[in-house]
mmCIF file of C-alpha atoms in Angstrom:
data_model
loop_
_atom_site.group_PDB
_atom_site.id
_atom_site.type_symbol
_atom_site.label_atom_id
_atom_site.label_comp_id
_atom_site.label_asym_id
_atom_site.label_seq_id
_atom_site.Cartn_x
_atom_site.Cartn_y
_atom_site.Cartn_z
ATOM 1 C CA UNK A 1 -10.086 -7.205 12.192
ATOM 2 C CA UNK A 2 -8.326 -3.768 13.026
ATOM 3 C CA UNK A 3 -10.493 -2.531 14.732
ATOM 4 C CA UNK A 4 -11.539 -6.017 16.759
ATOM 5 C CA UNK A 5 -8.639 -4.887 18.974
ATOM 6 C CA UNK A 6 -10.371 -2.619 20.954
ATOM 7 C CA UNK A 7 -13.206 -4.232 21.595
ATOM 8 C CA UNK A 8 -11.265 -7.233 23.113
ATOM 9 C CA UNK A 9 -8.827 -5.026 25.821
ATOM 10 C CA UNK A 10 -11.557 -3.237 27.913
ATOM 11 C CA UNK A 11 -9.295 -3.684 31.286
ATOM 12 C CA UNK A 12 -7.645 -0.776 29.035
ATOM 13 C CA UNK A 13 -10.856 1.685 30.393
ATOM 14 C CA UNK A 14 -11.044 0.254 33.960
ATOM 15 C CA UNK A 15 -9.013 2.443 35.419
ATOM 16 C CA UNK A 16 -10.024 1.749 38.958
ATOM 17 C CA UNK A 17 -11.760 -0.995 37.357
ATOM 18 C CA UNK A 18 -8.030 -2.858 36.347
ATOM 19 C CA UNK A 19 -7.508 -4.806 39.209
ATOM 20 C CA UNK A 20 -10.761 -6.496 38.590
ATOM 21 C CA UNK A 21 -10.377 -8.044 35.335
ATOM 22 C CA UNK A 22 -7.887 -9.862 34.502
ATOM 23 C CA UNK A 23 -5.334 -9.425 31.734
ATOM 24 C CA UNK A 24 -4.109 -11.743 30.627
ATOM 25 C CA UNK A 25 -7.405 -13.651 30.061
ATOM 26 C CA UNK A 26 -7.848 -11.021 27.459
ATOM 27 C CA UNK A 27 -4.834 -10.559 25.846
ATOM 28 C CA UNK A 28 -3.368 -14.396 26.100
ATOM 29 C CA UNK A 29 -5.514 -15.614 23.823
ATOM 30 C CA UNK A 30 -6.194 -12.450 21.688
ATOM 31 C CA UNK A 31 -2.534 -12.952 21.487
ATOM 32 C CA UNK A 32 -1.560 -16.911 21.270
ATOM 33 C CA UNK A 33 -1.773 -17.136 17.344
ATOM 34 C CA UNK A 34 0.917 -14.757 17.253
ATOM 35 C CA UNK A 35 3.568 -17.316 19.638
ATOM 36 C CA UNK A 36 6.172 -17.816 17.042
ATOM 37 C CA UNK A 37 5.999 -13.880 16.366
ATOM 38 C CA UNK A 38 5.994 -13.472 19.564
ATOM 39 C CA UNK A 39 9.006 -15.231 20.052
ATOM 40 C CA UNK A 40 10.803 -13.887 17.084
ATOM 41 C CA UNK A 41 10.929 -10.778 18.853
ATOM 42 C CA UNK A 42 12.091 -11.910 21.391
ATOM 43 C CA UNK A 43 15.310 -14.684 19.753
ATOM 44 C CA UNK A 44 15.799 -10.576 18.520
ATOM 45 C CA UNK A 45 16.237 -9.010 21.530
ATOM 46 C CA UNK A 46 18.759 -12.015 22.954
ATOM 47 C CA UNK A 47 20.376 -11.491 19.849
ATOM 48 C CA UNK A 48 21.187 -7.933 20.015
ATOM 49 C CA UNK A 49 22.166 -8.347 23.151
ATOM 50 C CA UNK A 50 25.096 -11.421 22.056
ATOM 51 C CA UNK A 51 25.845 -8.750 19.121
ATOM 52 C CA UNK A 52 26.723 -5.998 21.404
ATOM 53 C CA UNK A 53 28.594 -8.387 23.212
ATOM 54 C CA UNK A 54 30.593 -9.093 20.750
ATOM 55 C CA UNK A 55 31.404 -6.158 18.883
ATOM 56 C CA UNK A 56 32.732 -4.839 21.741
ATOM 57 C CA UNK A 57 35.392 -8.653 22.528
ATOM 58 C CA UNK A 58 38.633 -7.982 20.362
ATOM 59 C CA UNK A 59 41.248 -4.705 19.965
ATOM 60 C CA UNK A 60 40.749 -3.575 16.254
ATOM 61 C CA UNK A 61 43.650 -3.959 13.886
ATOM 62 C CA UNK A 62 43.174 -0.279 12.944
ATOM 63 C CA UNK A 63 40.471 2.978 14.274
ATOM 64 C CA UNK A 64 38.688 5.909 12.362
ATOM 65 C CA UNK A 65 38.956 8.786 14.249
ATOM 66 C CA UNK A 66 35.513 8.410 15.930
ATOM 67 C CA UNK A 67 37.320 5.213 17.926
ATOM 68 C CA UNK A 68 35.720 2.332 15.789
ATOM 69 C CA UNK A 69 36.561 0.370 13.915
ATOM 70 C CA UNK A 70 38.481 0.951 10.488
ATOM 71 C CA UNK A 71 37.071 -1.031 7.485
ATOM 72 C CA UNK A 72 38.672 -3.851 6.836
ATOM 73 C CA UNK A 73 36.869 -6.632 6.727
ATOM 74 C CA UNK A 74 39.822 -9.259 7.183
ATOM 75 C CA UNK A 75 39.546 -7.521 9.927
ATOM 76 C CA UNK A 76 37.354 -10.120 12.467
ATOM 77 C CA UNK A 77 37.149 -7.060 15.260
ATOM 78 C CA UNK A 78 35.754 -4.588 12.097
ATOM 79 C CA UNK A 79 33.485 -8.260 11.244
ATOM 80 C CA UNK A 80 31.804 -8.480 14.678
ATOM 81 C CA UNK A 81 31.219 -4.669 14.702
ATOM 82 C CA UNK A 82 29.296 -4.127 11.532
ATOM 83 C CA UNK A 83 27.183 -7.034 12.069
ATOM 84 C CA UNK A 84 26.318 -5.590 15.341
ATOM 85 C CA UNK A 85 25.725 -2.496 13.729
ATOM 86 C CA UNK A 86 23.719 -4.064 10.659
ATOM 87 C CA UNK A 87 21.245 -5.523 13.011
ATOM 88 C CA UNK A 88 21.080 -2.222 15.081
ATOM 89 C CA UNK A 89 20.213 -0.408 12.082
ATOM 90 C CA UNK A 90 17.274 -3.710 11.236
ATOM 91 C CA UNK A 91 16.668 -2.867 14.659
ATOM 92 C CA UNK A 92 13.124 -0.306 14.690
ATOM 93 C CA UNK A 93 11.875 -1.417 10.601
ATOM 94 C CA UNK A 94 11.460 -5.606 11.860
ATOM 95 C CA UNK A 95 10.013 -4.657 15.143
ATOM 96 C CA UNK A 96 8.017 -1.917 13.565
ATOM 97 C CA UNK A 97 6.228 -4.451 10.699
ATOM 98 C CA UNK A 98 6.461 -7.597 12.704
ATOM 99 C CA UNK A 99 4.122 -5.874 15.345
ATOM 100 C CA UNK A 100 1.999 -3.779 13.455
ATOM 101 C CA UNK A 101 1.178 -7.235 11.612
ATOM 102 C CA UNK A 102 -0.319 -8.536 14.843
ATOM 103 C CA UNK A 103 -1.703 -6.035 15.625
ATOM 104 C CA UNK A 104 -3.365 -5.841 12.377
ATOM 105 C CA UNK A 105 -4.184 -9.306 12.165
ATOM 106 C CA UNK A 106 -2.585 -10.614 9.933
ATOM 107 C CA UNK A 107 -2.801 -14.490 9.582
ATOM 108 C CA UNK A 108 -1.256 -16.023 12.520
ATOM 109 C CA UNK A 109 0.339 -18.706 9.863
ATOM 110 C CA UNK A 110 1.771 -16.303 7.157
ATOM 111 C CA UNK A 111 3.025 -13.143 10.115
ATOM 112 C CA UNK A 112 4.944 -16.610 12.344
ATOM 113 C CA UNK A 113 6.285 -18.336 9.091
ATOM 114 C CA UNK A 114 7.532 -14.703 8.039
ATOM 115 C CA UNK A 115 8.708 -13.534 11.233
ATOM 116 C CA UNK A 116 10.213 -16.722 11.957
ATOM 117 C CA UNK A 117 12.343 -17.044 8.932
ATOM 118 C CA UNK A 118 13.203 -12.798 9.080
ATOM 119 C CA UNK A 119 15.270 -14.393 12.908
ATOM 120 C CA UNK A 120 16.672 -16.864 10.292
ATOM 121 C CA UNK A 121 17.844 -14.759 7.806
ATOM 122 C CA UNK A 122 20.409 -12.305 10.563
ATOM 123 C CA UNK A 123 21.479 -15.847 12.749
ATOM 124 C CA UNK A 124 22.755 -16.735 9.095
ATOM 125 C CA UNK A 125 23.467 -13.659 8.532
ATOM 126 C CA UNK A 126 25.689 -12.304 11.187
ATOM 127 C CA UNK A 127 27.445 -16.199 11.287
ATOM 128 C CA UNK A 128 28.532 -14.952 8.138
ATOM 129 C CA UNK A 129 29.082 -11.657 8.784
ATOM 130 C CA UNK A 130 30.947 -12.496 11.736
ATOM 131 C CA UNK A 131 33.279 -14.819 10.380
ATOM 132 C CA UNK A 132 34.080 -14.991 7.042
ATOM 133 C CA UNK A 133 34.278 -12.161 4.495
ATOM 134 C CA UNK A 134 31.916 -13.590 2.170
ATOM 135 C CA UNK A 135 30.495 -10.884 0.741
ATOM 136 C CA UNK A 136 27.898 -11.902 -1.261
ATOM 137 C CA UNK A 137 26.572 -14.694 1.026
ATOM 138 C CA UNK A 138 25.994 -12.200 3.829
ATOM 139 C CA UNK A 139 24.022 -9.570 0.637
ATOM 140 C CA UNK A 140 22.102 -12.933 0.516
ATOM 141 C CA UNK A 141 21.025 -13.389 3.713
ATOM 142 C CA UNK A 142 20.396 -8.986 3.761
ATOM 143 C CA UNK A 143 17.939 -9.662 1.351
ATOM 144 C CA UNK A 144 15.529 -12.794 2.549
ATOM 145 C CA UNK A 145 15.618 -10.273 6.005
ATOM 146 C CA UNK A 146 14.831 -7.969 4.074
ATOM 147 C CA UNK A 147 11.782 -9.334 2.210
ATOM 148 C CA UNK A 148 10.300 -10.997 5.053
ATOM 149 C CA UNK A 149 10.180 -7.457 7.079
ATOM 150 C CA UNK A 150 9.136 -6.098 3.355
ATOM 151 C CA UNK A 151 5.472 -8.913 3.374
ATOM 152 C CA UNK A 152 4.778 -8.292 7.158
ATOM 153 C CA UNK A 153 5.029 -4.723 6.473
ATOM 154 C CA UNK A 154 2.498 -6.028 3.352
ATOM 155 C CA UNK A 155 0.305 -7.992 5.725
ATOM 156 C CA UNK A 156 -0.016 -5.671 8.717
ATOM 157 C CA UNK A 157 -1.528 -2.579 5.501
ATOM 158 C CA UNK A 158 -3.526 -5.236 4.448
ATOM 159 C CA UNK A 159 -4.249 -5.850 7.502
ATOM 160 C CA UNK A 160 -5.249 -2.235 8.567
ATOM 161 C CA UNK A 161 -7.013 -0.892 5.346
ATOM 162 C CA UNK A 162 -8.668 -4.019 3.748
ATOM 163 C CA UNK A 163 -9.888 -6.742 6.020
#
């Protein structure tokens, strides 16, 4: 399936004729089956924006020499900061695996499902991280997100090399 992608995007090589080709006519049908995965990517961006705002809210009990909240899970400011940093650390992997699975022509149902499940796991993880000190539940949410990302990456590899 990945070999069909360049043929489906003639506007990339159109040069001056680009104005005559309506990219939406080609791109929209090509990516429409992945609408839930694309929505998950957009939702991920919004979640990061929210977590960025929350991470700077409030005053931590103690700070490290670098100015970050000191490690103390009983401190809500530290938990907000860690929820944000953990999401940032996970971003590249999730985005890369999801985009690769889409571009490699992974099965839309499964790509959409695992991208959506990743978002559910990460929203739950952020809520648990910020609202509680329950490390076991937080770890379970993290592992669920990792499993989703790994599955997306495997689908991308299968689509790229097996299909």
